[in-house]
PDB file of C-alpha atoms in Angstrom:
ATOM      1  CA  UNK F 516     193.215 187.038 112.501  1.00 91.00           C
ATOM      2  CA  UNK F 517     194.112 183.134 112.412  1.00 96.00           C
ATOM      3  CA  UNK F 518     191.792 180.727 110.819  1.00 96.00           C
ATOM      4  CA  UNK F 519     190.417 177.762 111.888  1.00 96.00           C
ATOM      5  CA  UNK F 520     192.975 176.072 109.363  1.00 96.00           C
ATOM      6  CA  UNK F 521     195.565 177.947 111.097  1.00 96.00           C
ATOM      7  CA  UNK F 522     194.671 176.269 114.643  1.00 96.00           C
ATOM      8  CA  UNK F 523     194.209 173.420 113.328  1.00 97.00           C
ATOM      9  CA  UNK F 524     197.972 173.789 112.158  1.00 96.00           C
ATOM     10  CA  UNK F 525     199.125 174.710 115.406  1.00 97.00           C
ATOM     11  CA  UNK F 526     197.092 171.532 117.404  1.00 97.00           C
ATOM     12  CA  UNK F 527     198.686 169.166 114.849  1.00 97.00           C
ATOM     13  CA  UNK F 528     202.367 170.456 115.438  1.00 97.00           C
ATOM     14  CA  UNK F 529     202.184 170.815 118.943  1.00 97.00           C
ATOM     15  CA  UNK F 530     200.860 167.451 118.995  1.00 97.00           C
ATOM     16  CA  UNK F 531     204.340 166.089 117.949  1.00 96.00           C
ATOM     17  CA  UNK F 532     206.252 168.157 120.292  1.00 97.00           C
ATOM     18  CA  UNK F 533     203.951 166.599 123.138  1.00 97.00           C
ATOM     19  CA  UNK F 534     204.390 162.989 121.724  1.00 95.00           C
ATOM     20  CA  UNK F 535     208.313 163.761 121.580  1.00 96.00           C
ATOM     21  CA  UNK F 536     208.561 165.364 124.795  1.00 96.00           C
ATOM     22  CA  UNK F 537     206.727 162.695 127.164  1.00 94.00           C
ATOM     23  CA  UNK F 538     210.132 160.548 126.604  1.00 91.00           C
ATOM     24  CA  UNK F 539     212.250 163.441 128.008  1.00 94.00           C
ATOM     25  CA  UNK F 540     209.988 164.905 130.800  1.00 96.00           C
ATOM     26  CA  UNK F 541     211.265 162.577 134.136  1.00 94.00           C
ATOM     27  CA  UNK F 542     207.740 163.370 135.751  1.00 96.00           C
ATOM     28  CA  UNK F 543     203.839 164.470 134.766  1.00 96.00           C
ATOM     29  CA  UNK F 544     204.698 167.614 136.297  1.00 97.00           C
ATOM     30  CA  UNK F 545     207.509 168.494 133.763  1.00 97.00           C
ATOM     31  CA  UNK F 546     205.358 167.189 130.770  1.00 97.00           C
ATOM     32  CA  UNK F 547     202.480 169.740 132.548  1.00 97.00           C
ATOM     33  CA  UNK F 548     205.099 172.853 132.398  1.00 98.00           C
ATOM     34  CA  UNK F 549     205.218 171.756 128.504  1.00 98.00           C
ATOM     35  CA  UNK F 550     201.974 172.342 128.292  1.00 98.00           C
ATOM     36  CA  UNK F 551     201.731 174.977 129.993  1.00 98.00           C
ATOM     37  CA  UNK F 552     204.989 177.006 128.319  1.00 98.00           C
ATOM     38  CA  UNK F 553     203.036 176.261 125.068  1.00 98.00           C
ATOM     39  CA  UNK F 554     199.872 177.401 126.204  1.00 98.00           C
ATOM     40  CA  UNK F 555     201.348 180.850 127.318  1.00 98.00           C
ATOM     41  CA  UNK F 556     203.663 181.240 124.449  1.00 98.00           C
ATOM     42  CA  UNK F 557     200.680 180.490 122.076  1.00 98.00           C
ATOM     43  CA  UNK F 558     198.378 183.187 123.744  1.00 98.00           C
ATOM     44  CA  UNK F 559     201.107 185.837 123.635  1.00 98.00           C
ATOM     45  CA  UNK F 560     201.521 185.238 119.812  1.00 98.00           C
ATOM     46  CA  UNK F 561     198.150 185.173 118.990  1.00 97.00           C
ATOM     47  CA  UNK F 562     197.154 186.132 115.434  1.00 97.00           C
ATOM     48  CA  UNK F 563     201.085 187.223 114.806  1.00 97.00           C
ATOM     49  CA  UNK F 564     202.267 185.465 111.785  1.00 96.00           C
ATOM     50  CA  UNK F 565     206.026 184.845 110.372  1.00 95.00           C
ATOM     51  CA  UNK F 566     207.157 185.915 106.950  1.00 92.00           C
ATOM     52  CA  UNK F 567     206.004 182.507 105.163  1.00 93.00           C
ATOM     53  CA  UNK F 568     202.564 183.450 106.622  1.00 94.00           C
ATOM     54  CA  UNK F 569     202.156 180.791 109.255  1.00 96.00           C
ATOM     55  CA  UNK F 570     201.226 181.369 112.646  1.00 97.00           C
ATOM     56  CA  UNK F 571     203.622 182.914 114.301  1.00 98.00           C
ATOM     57  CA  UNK F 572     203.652 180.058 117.211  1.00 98.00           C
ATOM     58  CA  UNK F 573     204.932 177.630 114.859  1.00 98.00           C
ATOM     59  CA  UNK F 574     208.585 178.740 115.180  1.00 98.00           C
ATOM     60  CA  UNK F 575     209.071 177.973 118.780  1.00 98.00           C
ATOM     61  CA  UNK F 576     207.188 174.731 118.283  1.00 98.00           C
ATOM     62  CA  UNK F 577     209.644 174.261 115.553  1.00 98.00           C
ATOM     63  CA  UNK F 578     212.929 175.152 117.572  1.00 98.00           C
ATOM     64  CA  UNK F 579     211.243 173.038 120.882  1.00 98.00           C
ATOM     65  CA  UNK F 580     210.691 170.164 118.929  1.00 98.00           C
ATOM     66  CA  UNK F 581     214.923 170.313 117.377  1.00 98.00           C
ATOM     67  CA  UNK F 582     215.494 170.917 120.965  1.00 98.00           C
ATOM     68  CA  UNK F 583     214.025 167.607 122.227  1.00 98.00           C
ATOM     69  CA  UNK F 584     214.258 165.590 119.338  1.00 97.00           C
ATOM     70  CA  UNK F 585     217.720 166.330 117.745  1.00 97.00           C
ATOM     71  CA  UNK F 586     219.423 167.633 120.836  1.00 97.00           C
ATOM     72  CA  UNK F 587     217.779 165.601 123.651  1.00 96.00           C
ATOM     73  CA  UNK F 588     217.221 168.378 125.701  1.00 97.00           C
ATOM     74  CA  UNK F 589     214.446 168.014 128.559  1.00 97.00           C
ATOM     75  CA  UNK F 590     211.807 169.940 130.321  1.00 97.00           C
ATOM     76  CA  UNK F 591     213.183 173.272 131.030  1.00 98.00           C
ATOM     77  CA  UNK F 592     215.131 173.370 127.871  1.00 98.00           C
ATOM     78  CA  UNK F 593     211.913 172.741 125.885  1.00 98.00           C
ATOM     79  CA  UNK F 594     209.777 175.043 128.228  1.00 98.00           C
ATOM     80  CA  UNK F 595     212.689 178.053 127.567  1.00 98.00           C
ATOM     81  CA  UNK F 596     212.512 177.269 123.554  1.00 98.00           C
ATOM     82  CA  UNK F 597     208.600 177.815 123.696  1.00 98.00           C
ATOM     83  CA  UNK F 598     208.821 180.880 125.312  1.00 98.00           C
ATOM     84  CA  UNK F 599     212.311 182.224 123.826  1.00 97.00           C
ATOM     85  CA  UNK F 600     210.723 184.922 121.534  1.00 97.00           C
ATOM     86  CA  UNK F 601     208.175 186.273 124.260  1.00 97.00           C
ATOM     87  CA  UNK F 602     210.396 188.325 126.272  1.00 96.00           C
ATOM     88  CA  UNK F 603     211.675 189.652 123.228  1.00 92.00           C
ATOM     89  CA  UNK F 604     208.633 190.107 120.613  1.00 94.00           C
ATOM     90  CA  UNK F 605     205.356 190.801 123.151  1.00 96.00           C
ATOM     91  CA  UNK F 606     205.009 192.414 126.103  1.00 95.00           C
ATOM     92  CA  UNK F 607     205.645 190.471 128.584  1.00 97.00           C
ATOM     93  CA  UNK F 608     208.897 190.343 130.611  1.00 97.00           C
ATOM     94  CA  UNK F 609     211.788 187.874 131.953  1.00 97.00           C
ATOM     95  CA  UNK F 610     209.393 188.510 135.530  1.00 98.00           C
ATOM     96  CA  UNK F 611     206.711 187.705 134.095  1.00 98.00           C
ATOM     97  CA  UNK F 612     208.323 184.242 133.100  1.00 98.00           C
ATOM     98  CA  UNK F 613     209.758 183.646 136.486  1.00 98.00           C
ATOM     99  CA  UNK F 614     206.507 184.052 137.925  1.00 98.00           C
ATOM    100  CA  UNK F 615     205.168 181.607 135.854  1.00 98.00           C
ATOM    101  CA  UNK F 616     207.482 179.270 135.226  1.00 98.00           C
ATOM    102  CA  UNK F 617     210.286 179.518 138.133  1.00 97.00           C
ATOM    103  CA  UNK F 618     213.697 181.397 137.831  1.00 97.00           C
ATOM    104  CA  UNK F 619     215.800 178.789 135.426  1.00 97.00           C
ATOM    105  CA  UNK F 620     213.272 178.452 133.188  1.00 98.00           C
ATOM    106  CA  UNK F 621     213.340 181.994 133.252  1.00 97.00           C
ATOM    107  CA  UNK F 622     217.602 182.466 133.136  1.00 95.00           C
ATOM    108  CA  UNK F 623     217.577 180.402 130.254  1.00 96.00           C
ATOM    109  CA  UNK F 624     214.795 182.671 128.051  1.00 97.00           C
ATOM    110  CA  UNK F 625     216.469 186.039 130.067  1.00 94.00           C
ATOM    111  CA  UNK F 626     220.372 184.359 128.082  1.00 92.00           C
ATOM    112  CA  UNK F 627     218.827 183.736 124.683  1.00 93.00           C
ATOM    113  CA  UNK F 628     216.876 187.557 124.786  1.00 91.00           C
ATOM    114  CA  UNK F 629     220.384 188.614 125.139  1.00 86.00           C
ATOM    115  CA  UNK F 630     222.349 186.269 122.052  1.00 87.00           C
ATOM    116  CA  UNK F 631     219.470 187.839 120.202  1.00 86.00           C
ATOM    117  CA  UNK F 632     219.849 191.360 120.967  1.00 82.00           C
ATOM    118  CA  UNK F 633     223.599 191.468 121.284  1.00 78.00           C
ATOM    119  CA  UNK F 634     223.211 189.549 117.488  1.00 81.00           C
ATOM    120  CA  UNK F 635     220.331 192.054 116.034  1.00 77.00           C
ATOM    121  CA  UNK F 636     222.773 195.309 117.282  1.00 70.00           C
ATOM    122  CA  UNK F 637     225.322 193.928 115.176  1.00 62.00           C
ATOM    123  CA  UNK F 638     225.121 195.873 111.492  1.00 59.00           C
ATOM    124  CA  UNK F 639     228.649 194.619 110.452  1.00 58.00           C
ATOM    125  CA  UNK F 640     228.439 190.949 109.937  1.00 53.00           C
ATOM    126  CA  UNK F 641     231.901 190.568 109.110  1.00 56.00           C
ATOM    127  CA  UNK F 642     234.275 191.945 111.408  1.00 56.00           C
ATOM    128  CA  UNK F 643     232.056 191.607 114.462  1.00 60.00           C
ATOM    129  CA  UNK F 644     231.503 187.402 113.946  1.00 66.00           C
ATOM    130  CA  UNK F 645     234.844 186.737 116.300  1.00 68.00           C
ATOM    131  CA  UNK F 646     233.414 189.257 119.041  1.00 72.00           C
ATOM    132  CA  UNK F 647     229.721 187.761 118.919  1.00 71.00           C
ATOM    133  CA  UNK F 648     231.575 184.319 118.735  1.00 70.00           C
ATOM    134  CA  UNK F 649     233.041 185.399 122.049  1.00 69.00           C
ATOM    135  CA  UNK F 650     230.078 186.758 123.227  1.00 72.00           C
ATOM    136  CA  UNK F 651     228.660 183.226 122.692  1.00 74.00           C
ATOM    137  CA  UNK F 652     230.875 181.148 124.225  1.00 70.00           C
ATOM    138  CA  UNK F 653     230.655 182.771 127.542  1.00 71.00           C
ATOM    139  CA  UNK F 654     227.350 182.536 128.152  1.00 71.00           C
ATOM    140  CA  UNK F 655     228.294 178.707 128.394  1.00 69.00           C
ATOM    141  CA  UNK F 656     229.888 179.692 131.467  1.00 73.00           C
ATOM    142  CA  UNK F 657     225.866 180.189 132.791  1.00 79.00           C
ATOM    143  CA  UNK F 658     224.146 177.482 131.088  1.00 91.00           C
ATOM    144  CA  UNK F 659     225.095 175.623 128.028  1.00 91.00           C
ATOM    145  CA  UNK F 660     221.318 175.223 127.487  1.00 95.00           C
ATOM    146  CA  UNK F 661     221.000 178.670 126.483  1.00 94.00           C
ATOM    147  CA  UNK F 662     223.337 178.096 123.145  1.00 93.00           C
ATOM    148  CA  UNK F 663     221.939 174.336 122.509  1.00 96.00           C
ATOM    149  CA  UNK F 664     218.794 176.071 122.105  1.00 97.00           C
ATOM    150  CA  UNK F 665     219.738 179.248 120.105  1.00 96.00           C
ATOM    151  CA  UNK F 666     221.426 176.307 118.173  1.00 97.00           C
ATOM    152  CA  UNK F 667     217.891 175.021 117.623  1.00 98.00           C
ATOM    153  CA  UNK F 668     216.608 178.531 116.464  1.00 97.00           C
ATOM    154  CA  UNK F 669     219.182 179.743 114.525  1.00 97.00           C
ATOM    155  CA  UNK F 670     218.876 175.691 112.441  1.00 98.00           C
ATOM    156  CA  UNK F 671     215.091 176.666 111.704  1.00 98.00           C
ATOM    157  CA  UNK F 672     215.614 180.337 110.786  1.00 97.00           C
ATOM    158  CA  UNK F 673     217.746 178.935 108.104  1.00 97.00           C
ATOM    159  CA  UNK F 674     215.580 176.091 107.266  1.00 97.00           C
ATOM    160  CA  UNK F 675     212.922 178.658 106.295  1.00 96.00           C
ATOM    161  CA  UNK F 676     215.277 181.750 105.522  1.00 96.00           C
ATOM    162  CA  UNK F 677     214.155 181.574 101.968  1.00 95.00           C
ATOM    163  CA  UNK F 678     211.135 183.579 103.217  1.00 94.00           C
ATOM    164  CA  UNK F 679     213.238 186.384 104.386  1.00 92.00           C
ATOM    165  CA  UNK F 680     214.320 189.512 102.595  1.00 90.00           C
ATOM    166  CA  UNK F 681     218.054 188.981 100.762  1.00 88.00           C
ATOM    167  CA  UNK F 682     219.839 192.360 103.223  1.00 86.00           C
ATOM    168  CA  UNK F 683     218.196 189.756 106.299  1.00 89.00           C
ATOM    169  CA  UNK F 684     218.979 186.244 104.506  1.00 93.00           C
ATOM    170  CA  UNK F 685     222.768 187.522 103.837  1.00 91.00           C
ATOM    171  CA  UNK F 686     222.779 188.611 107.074  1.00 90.00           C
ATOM    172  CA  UNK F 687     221.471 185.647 108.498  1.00 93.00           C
ATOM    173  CA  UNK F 688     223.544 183.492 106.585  1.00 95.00           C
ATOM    174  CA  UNK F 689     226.830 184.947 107.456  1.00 91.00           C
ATOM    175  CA  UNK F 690     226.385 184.635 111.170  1.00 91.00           C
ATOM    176  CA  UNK F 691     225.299 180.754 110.836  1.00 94.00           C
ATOM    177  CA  UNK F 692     228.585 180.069 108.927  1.00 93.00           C
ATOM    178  CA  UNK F 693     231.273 181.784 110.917  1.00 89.00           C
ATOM    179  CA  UNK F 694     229.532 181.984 114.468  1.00 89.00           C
ATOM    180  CA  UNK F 695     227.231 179.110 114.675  1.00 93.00           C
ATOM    181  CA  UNK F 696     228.121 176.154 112.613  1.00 95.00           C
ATOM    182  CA  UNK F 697     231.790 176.017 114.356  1.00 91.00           C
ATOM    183  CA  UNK F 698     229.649 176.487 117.845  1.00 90.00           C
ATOM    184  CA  UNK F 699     227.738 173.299 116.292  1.00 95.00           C
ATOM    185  CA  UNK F 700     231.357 171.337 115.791  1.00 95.00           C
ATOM    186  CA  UNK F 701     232.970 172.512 118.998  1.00 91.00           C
ATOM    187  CA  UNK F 702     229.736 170.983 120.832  1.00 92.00           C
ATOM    188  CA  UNK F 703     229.905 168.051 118.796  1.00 95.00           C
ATOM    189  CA  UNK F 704     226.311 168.650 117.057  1.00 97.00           C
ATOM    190  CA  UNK F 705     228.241 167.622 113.972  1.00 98.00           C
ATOM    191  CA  UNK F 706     224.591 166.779 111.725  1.00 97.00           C
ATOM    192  CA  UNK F 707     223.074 170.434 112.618  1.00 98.00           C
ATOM    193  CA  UNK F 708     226.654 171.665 111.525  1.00 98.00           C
ATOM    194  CA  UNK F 709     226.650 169.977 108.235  1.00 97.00           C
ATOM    195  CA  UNK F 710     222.781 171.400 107.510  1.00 97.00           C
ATOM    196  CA  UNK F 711     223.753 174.624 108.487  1.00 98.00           C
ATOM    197  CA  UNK F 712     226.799 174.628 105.896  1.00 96.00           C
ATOM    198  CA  UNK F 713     225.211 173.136 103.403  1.00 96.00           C
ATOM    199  CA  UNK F 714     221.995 175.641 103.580  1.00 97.00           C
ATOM    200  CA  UNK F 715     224.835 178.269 103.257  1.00 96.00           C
ATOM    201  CA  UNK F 716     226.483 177.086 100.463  1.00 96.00           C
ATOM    202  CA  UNK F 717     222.715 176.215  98.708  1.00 95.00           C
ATOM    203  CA  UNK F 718     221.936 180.302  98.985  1.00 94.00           C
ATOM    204  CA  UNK F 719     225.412 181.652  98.760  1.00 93.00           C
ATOM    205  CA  UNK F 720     226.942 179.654  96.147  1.00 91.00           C
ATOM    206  CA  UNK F 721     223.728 178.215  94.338  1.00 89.00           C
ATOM    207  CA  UNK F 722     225.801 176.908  91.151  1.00 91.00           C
ATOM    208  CA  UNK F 723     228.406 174.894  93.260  1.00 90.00           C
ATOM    209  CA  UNK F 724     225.818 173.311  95.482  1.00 88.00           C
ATOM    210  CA  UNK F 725     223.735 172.246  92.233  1.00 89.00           C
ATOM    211  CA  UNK F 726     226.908 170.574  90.866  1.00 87.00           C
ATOM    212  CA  UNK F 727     227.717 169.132  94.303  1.00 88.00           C
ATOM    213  CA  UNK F 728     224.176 167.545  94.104  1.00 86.00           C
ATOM    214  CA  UNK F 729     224.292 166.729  90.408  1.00 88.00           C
ATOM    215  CA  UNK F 730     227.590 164.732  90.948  1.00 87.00           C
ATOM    216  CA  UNK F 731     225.841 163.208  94.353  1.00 83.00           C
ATOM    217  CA  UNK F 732     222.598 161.646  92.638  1.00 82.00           C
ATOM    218  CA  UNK F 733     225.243 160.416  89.596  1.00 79.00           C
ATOM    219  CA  UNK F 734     226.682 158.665  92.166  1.00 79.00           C
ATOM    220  CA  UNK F 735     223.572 157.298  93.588  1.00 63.00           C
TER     221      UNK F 735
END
């Protein structure tokens, strides 16, 4: 069960993402359907908690707020990034979404259910990455939305992979440096490329990165 600390957690960071998304909703009804994405997203991962131990909720707040804030994505983007783990983790369904929250809304959560499942059915992460690559790419043929914001996910997963299990991390890792940090590049999101590679090389290559960073500060 959550604590009060633990809402008090989730009010403060959702706080930001409201602050940051009044300047990219175009009316009081979009900055509403924030709310509102939130609001449902936070009920159906209620007392569910991430590896690191926070509240669950405080993922898609996470990957909403990169979407609006590093991206400049608006409304529906940040509506679809709030609810992007629903379809896929609770009980509810894509229908259930539309209902709620209209059918692109919907389309956009319904596309990154799929990256994720299409992604979590791969066991070889090696000579699969060109096919999933693929895989990504032409789902920019529906919306490019969909992979801006599994952009935004996959940057915090490895922001915080160091809570995950190594046969996950490795896993993780491999399919940010051959599938999603050149999808970063070719869509010109050249700074969430550079963290993504530079996570890698911290995990996978630990004793070049520390002499990378030693030289870096000498320079300094």
């Amino acid at each position: 069960m959550f604590t009060d600390e633990d809402y008090k957690l989730i009010d403060e960071e959702f706080l930001s993402l409201k602050e940051a998304s009044k300047k990219r909703c175009a009316s009081r009804e979009e900055y509403e359907l924030v709310i509102k994405a939130f609001e449902f997203a936070n009920d159906a991962h209620r007392n569910v908690r991430r590896r690191s131990g926070d509240p669950y909720i405080m993922h898609p707040i996470a990957v909403a707020k990169i979407v609006v804030s590093e991206i400049g994505l608006g409304c529906k983007s940040i509506c679809a990034a709030l609810l992007h783990d629903v379809v896929e983790d609770t009980d509810f369904t894509v229908d259930d979404i539309r209902r709620n929250f209209g059918d692109k809304i919907a389309s956009l959560v319904d596309g990154l259910t799929k990256i994720k499942t299409a992604l979590d059915g791969n066991k070889d992460t090696t000579s699969l990455q060109a096919e999933n690559f693929k895989r990504i790419l032409l789902t920019l043929n529906d919306d490019v939305r969909i992979v801006l914001i599994k952009l935004a996910d996959r940057l915090h997963n490895v922001r915080t992979i160091e809570f995950m299990p190594e046969y996950k991390r490795d896993k993780i890792l491999s399919e940010t440096m051959y599938i999603f940090a050149p999808l970063a590049h070719r869509l010109g999101l050249y700074a969430i490329k550079t963290e993504m590679e530079n996570i890698w090389l911290k995990f996978r290559e630990p004793e070049a990165y520390a002499d990378i960073q030693a030289r870096l500060e000498h320079m300094v």
